[in-house]
Coordinates of C-alpha atoms in Angstrom, one line a residue:
Chain A
E15 CA 7.2 -57.9 17.4
I16 CA 5.5 -57.6 14.0
V17 CA 4.0 -54.3 13.2
L18 CA 1.1 -53.8 10.8
T19 CA 0.7 -50.6 8.9
Q20 CA -2.4 -49.7 6.9
S21 CA -3.0 -47.2 4.1
P22 CA -4.5 -45.0 3.5
A23 CA -5.7 -43.8 6.9
T24 CA -8.9 -42.5 5.3
L25 CA -10.5 -43.4 2.0
S26 CA -13.3 -41.1 0.8
L27 CA -15.5 -42.7 -1.8
S28 CA -19.0 -42.7 -3.2
P29 CA -21.5 -45.6 -3.0
G30 CA -20.9 -47.9 -6.0
E31 CA -17.2 -47.2 -6.2
R32 CA -14.4 -49.7 -5.6
A33 CA -12.4 -49.5 -2.4
T34 CA -8.9 -50.8 -2.1
L35 CA -7.3 -51.0 1.3
F36 CA -3.7 -52.0 2.0
C37 CA -2.0 -53.6 5.0
R38 CA 1.8 -54.1 5.2
A39 CA 3.5 -56.4 7.8
S40 CA 7.0 -55.5 9.1
Q41 CA 8.0 -59.2 8.7
R42 CA 6.7 -62.0 6.5
V43 CA 3.5 -63.5 7.9
N44 CA 2.7 -66.1 5.2
I45 CA -1.0 -65.8 4.6
Y46 CA -2.0 -65.2 8.2
V47 CA -3.8 -61.9 7.9
A48 CA -7.4 -61.2 8.7
W49 CA -9.6 -58.2 8.1
Y50 CA -12.3 -56.8 10.4
Q51 CA -14.9 -54.3 9.9
Q52 CA -16.1 -52.0 12.7
K53 CA -19.0 -49.6 12.6
P54 CA -19.5 -46.9 15.3
G55 CA -20.7 -48.3 18.5
Q56 CA -20.4 -51.9 17.3
A57 CA -18.0 -54.7 17.9
P58 CA -15.6 -55.7 15.1
R59 CA -16.8 -58.3 12.6
L60 CA -14.6 -60.7 10.9
L61 CA -14.6 -60.3 7.1
I62 CA -11.6 -62.2 5.7
Y63 CA -9.2 -64.7 7.2
D64 CA -6.0 -66.3 5.9
A65 CA -5.7 -63.4 3.5
S66 CA -8.4 -64.4 1.1
N67 CA -11.1 -66.5 2.7
R68 CA -14.4 -64.8 3.4
A69 CA -15.9 -65.4 6.8
T70 CA -19.4 -66.9 7.1
G71 CA -22.1 -64.6 5.8
I72 CA -19.8 -62.0 4.3
P73 CA -21.0 -60.7 0.8
D74 CA -18.8 -61.6 -2.2
R75 CA -18.2 -57.9 -2.9
F76 CA -15.5 -58.2 -0.2
S77 CA -12.3 -59.9 -1.2
G78 CA -8.8 -60.2 0.1
S79 CA -5.4 -61.0 -1.4
G80 CA -1.8 -61.1 -0.5
S81 CA 0.9 -63.1 1.2
G82 CA 4.2 -62.4 2.8
T83 CA 4.2 -58.8 3.8
D84 CA 1.6 -57.1 1.6
F85 CA -2.1 -57.6 1.8
T86 CA -5.2 -56.0 0.2
L87 CA -8.8 -55.8 1.0
T88 CA -11.1 -54.9 -1.9
I89 CA -14.7 -53.9 -1.7
S90 CA -15.9 -54.2 -5.3
R91 CA -18.9 -51.8 -5.1
L92 CA -19.4 -49.9 -2.0
E93 CA -22.9 -50.2 -0.4
P94 CA -24.1 -47.6 2.2
E95 CA -23.5 -50.1 5.0
D96 CA -19.8 -50.5 4.0
F97 CA -18.7 -47.1 5.2
A98 CA -16.8 -48.1 8.4
L99 CA -13.4 -48.7 9.9
Y100 CA -11.4 -51.6 8.7
Y101 CA -8.6 -53.3 10.6
C102 CA -6.1 -55.8 9.4
H103 CA -4.8 -58.3 12.0
H104 CA -2.1 -60.9 12.5
R105 CA -2.1 -63.1 15.7
T106 CA -1.8 -60.6 18.5
V107 CA -1.4 -57.4 16.4
F108 CA -3.9 -55.1 14.8
G109 CA -3.2 -52.4 12.2
P110 CA -4.2 -48.8 13.0
G111 CA -7.2 -49.0 10.7
T112 CA -8.5 -47.4 7.5
K113 CA -11.6 -45.4 7.7
V114 CA -13.8 -45.6 4.6
D115 CA -16.1 -42.6 4.6
I116 CA -18.6 -41.1 2.2
K117 CA -17.3 -38.6 -0.3
Chain B
Q25 CA -27.1 -67.1 16.3
M26 CA -24.2 -67.4 18.8
Q27 CA -24.0 -64.8 21.6
L28 CA -21.3 -63.3 23.8
V29 CA -22.4 -60.9 26.5
E30 CA -19.8 -59.1 28.6
S31 CA -20.6 -57.8 32.1
G32 CA -18.8 -56.4 35.1
G33 CA -17.6 -53.1 33.6
G34 CA -18.0 -49.8 35.3
V35 CA -16.1 -46.9 37.0
V36 CA -13.2 -47.9 39.2
Q37 CA -10.5 -45.9 41.0
P38 CA -6.8 -46.3 40.0
G39 CA -5.1 -49.1 41.8
R40 CA -8.3 -51.1 42.3
S41 CA -9.4 -54.4 40.8
L42 CA -12.2 -55.4 38.5
R43 CA -13.4 -58.7 37.1
L44 CA -15.1 -58.9 33.7
S45 CA -17.3 -61.8 32.7
C46 CA -18.4 -62.9 29.3
A47 CA -21.3 -65.3 29.1
A48 CA -21.5 -67.4 26.0
S49 CA -24.5 -69.1 24.5
R50 CA -25.7 -70.9 21.4
F51 CA -22.4 -72.5 20.6
S52 CA -20.2 -75.2 22.1
F53 CA -18.2 -72.8 24.4
S54 CA -15.9 -75.6 25.7
R55 CA -14.6 -76.4 22.3
Y56 CA -13.1 -73.0 21.4
G57 CA -10.3 -70.8 22.5
M58 CA -11.4 -67.3 23.8
H59 CA -9.8 -63.9 23.7
W60 CA -10.0 -60.5 25.4
V61 CA -9.4 -57.4 23.2
R62 CA -9.8 -53.8 24.2
Q63 CA -10.4 -50.4 22.6
A64 CA -9.5 -47.2 24.3
P65 CA -11.9 -44.3 23.5
G66 CA -11.3 -43.2 19.9
K67 CA -8.4 -45.6 19.5
G68 CA -7.7 -48.9 17.7
L69 CA -7.9 -52.4 18.8
E70 CA -5.5 -53.9 21.3
W71 CA -5.3 -57.7 21.8
L72 CA -4.9 -58.6 25.5
A73 CA -5.1 -62.4 26.1
V74 CA -6.1 -65.8 24.9
I75 CA -7.0 -69.0 26.7
S76 CA -7.4 -72.5 25.1
D77 CA -10.6 -74.5 25.1
D78 CA -9.4 -76.6 28.1
E79 CA -7.7 -73.8 30.0
T80 CA -4.3 -75.4 29.8
N81 CA -2.8 -72.7 27.7
T82 CA -2.9 -68.9 28.2
F83 CA -0.9 -66.1 26.5
Y84 CA -0.9 -62.4 27.3
A85 CA 0.2 -59.1 25.7
E86 CA 3.5 -58.0 27.1
S87 CA 2.1 -54.6 27.9
L88 CA -0.1 -56.0 30.6
K89 CA 2.9 -56.8 32.7
G90 CA 1.1 -59.5 34.7
R91 CA -1.7 -57.3 35.9
F92 CA -4.5 -59.2 34.1
T93 CA -5.5 -62.8 34.3
I94 CA -7.7 -64.7 31.8
S95 CA -9.7 -67.7 32.9
R96 CA -12.8 -69.6 32.0
D97 CA -15.4 -71.9 33.6
N98 CA -16.7 -74.3 30.9
S99 CA -19.4 -75.6 33.2
K100 CA -20.9 -72.1 33.2
N101 CA -20.0 -71.2 29.6
T102 CA -18.3 -68.1 31.0
L103 CA -15.0 -66.4 30.3
Y104 CA -13.3 -64.0 32.8
L105 CA -10.8 -61.3 32.9
Q106 CA -9.4 -60.4 36.3
M107 CA -7.8 -56.9 36.1
N108 CA -5.6 -55.7 39.0
S109 CA -3.7 -52.5 39.7
L110 CA -5.9 -50.6 37.2
R111 CA -4.6 -47.4 35.6
A112 CA -6.2 -44.5 33.8
E113 CA -4.8 -45.9 30.5
D114 CA -6.8 -49.1 31.1
T115 CA -10.0 -47.1 30.3
A116 CA -11.5 -48.9 27.3
I117 CA -14.2 -51.0 26.0
Y118 CA -13.3 -54.6 26.7
Y119 CA -14.5 -57.2 24.1
C120 CA -14.5 -61.0 24.5
A121 CA -14.1 -62.9 21.3
K122 CA -14.4 -66.5 20.2
D123 CA -11.5 -68.1 18.4
R124 CA -12.0 -70.1 15.3
F125 CA -10.2 -73.1 16.8
S126 CA -9.5 -74.6 20.2
F127 CA -6.4 -72.4 20.6
G128 CA -5.3 -69.8 18.1
Y129 CA -5.2 -66.2 17.1
L130 CA -8.2 -65.7 14.9
M131 CA -11.2 -64.1 16.5
D132 CA -14.3 -65.0 14.5
F133 CA -17.1 -63.7 16.7
W134 CA -17.1 -60.8 19.2
G135 CA -19.3 -59.7 22.0
H136 CA -20.6 -56.1 22.2
G137 CA -18.1 -55.1 24.8
A138 CA -18.1 -53.7 28.4
L139 CA -16.9 -50.2 29.2
V140 CA -14.3 -49.9 32.0
T141 CA -13.5 -46.4 33.2
V142 CA -10.5 -45.9 35.5
T143 CA -10.7 -42.5 37.2
S144 CA -10.3 -41.0 40.7

């Protein structure tokens, strides 16, 4: 089974800064990685699918890239509402998550 | 705005059964695959099962070992998860989620979840 690892586990940044989150797959997965955002007490929300496509209604400060085994989610300028947990996902597997918190 | 509302959660003793429901509205439920995903307290996301739009295909996480069954009733716009032989480690928030396609592995919209607590 494919395993997804995410780094860093926690990212401490200030509003307005750029956030770069990484996801690595244990086997090549083409472009089939998605990213979800989850805030405390809320359901996950799809941000990015097929590595680089923004889901409906997602602001353009969120972008994704990668293929094969290495993927990146970038938030160009952090807004206060962006401090949350982020999970990468491939088919039936989720990564352990990266927490973006306020520095 | 589409809506998914889970129900049927609660406190249950180990070894007992529980059935979760997920009522869908404001989208064409019968055209999309549906999933169940759970999240244990303070933990990450665990995918559980998927069912195709027409119920002909289902697929489960190996870890469930046949204890859970996903089903749907398109006439009622409702998804179900039958959970048998429940264990303490099944304690989690259970989310239903809509697939982007008729059968796939991309969950593009999620309900708010139902809490299941397995305890004696």
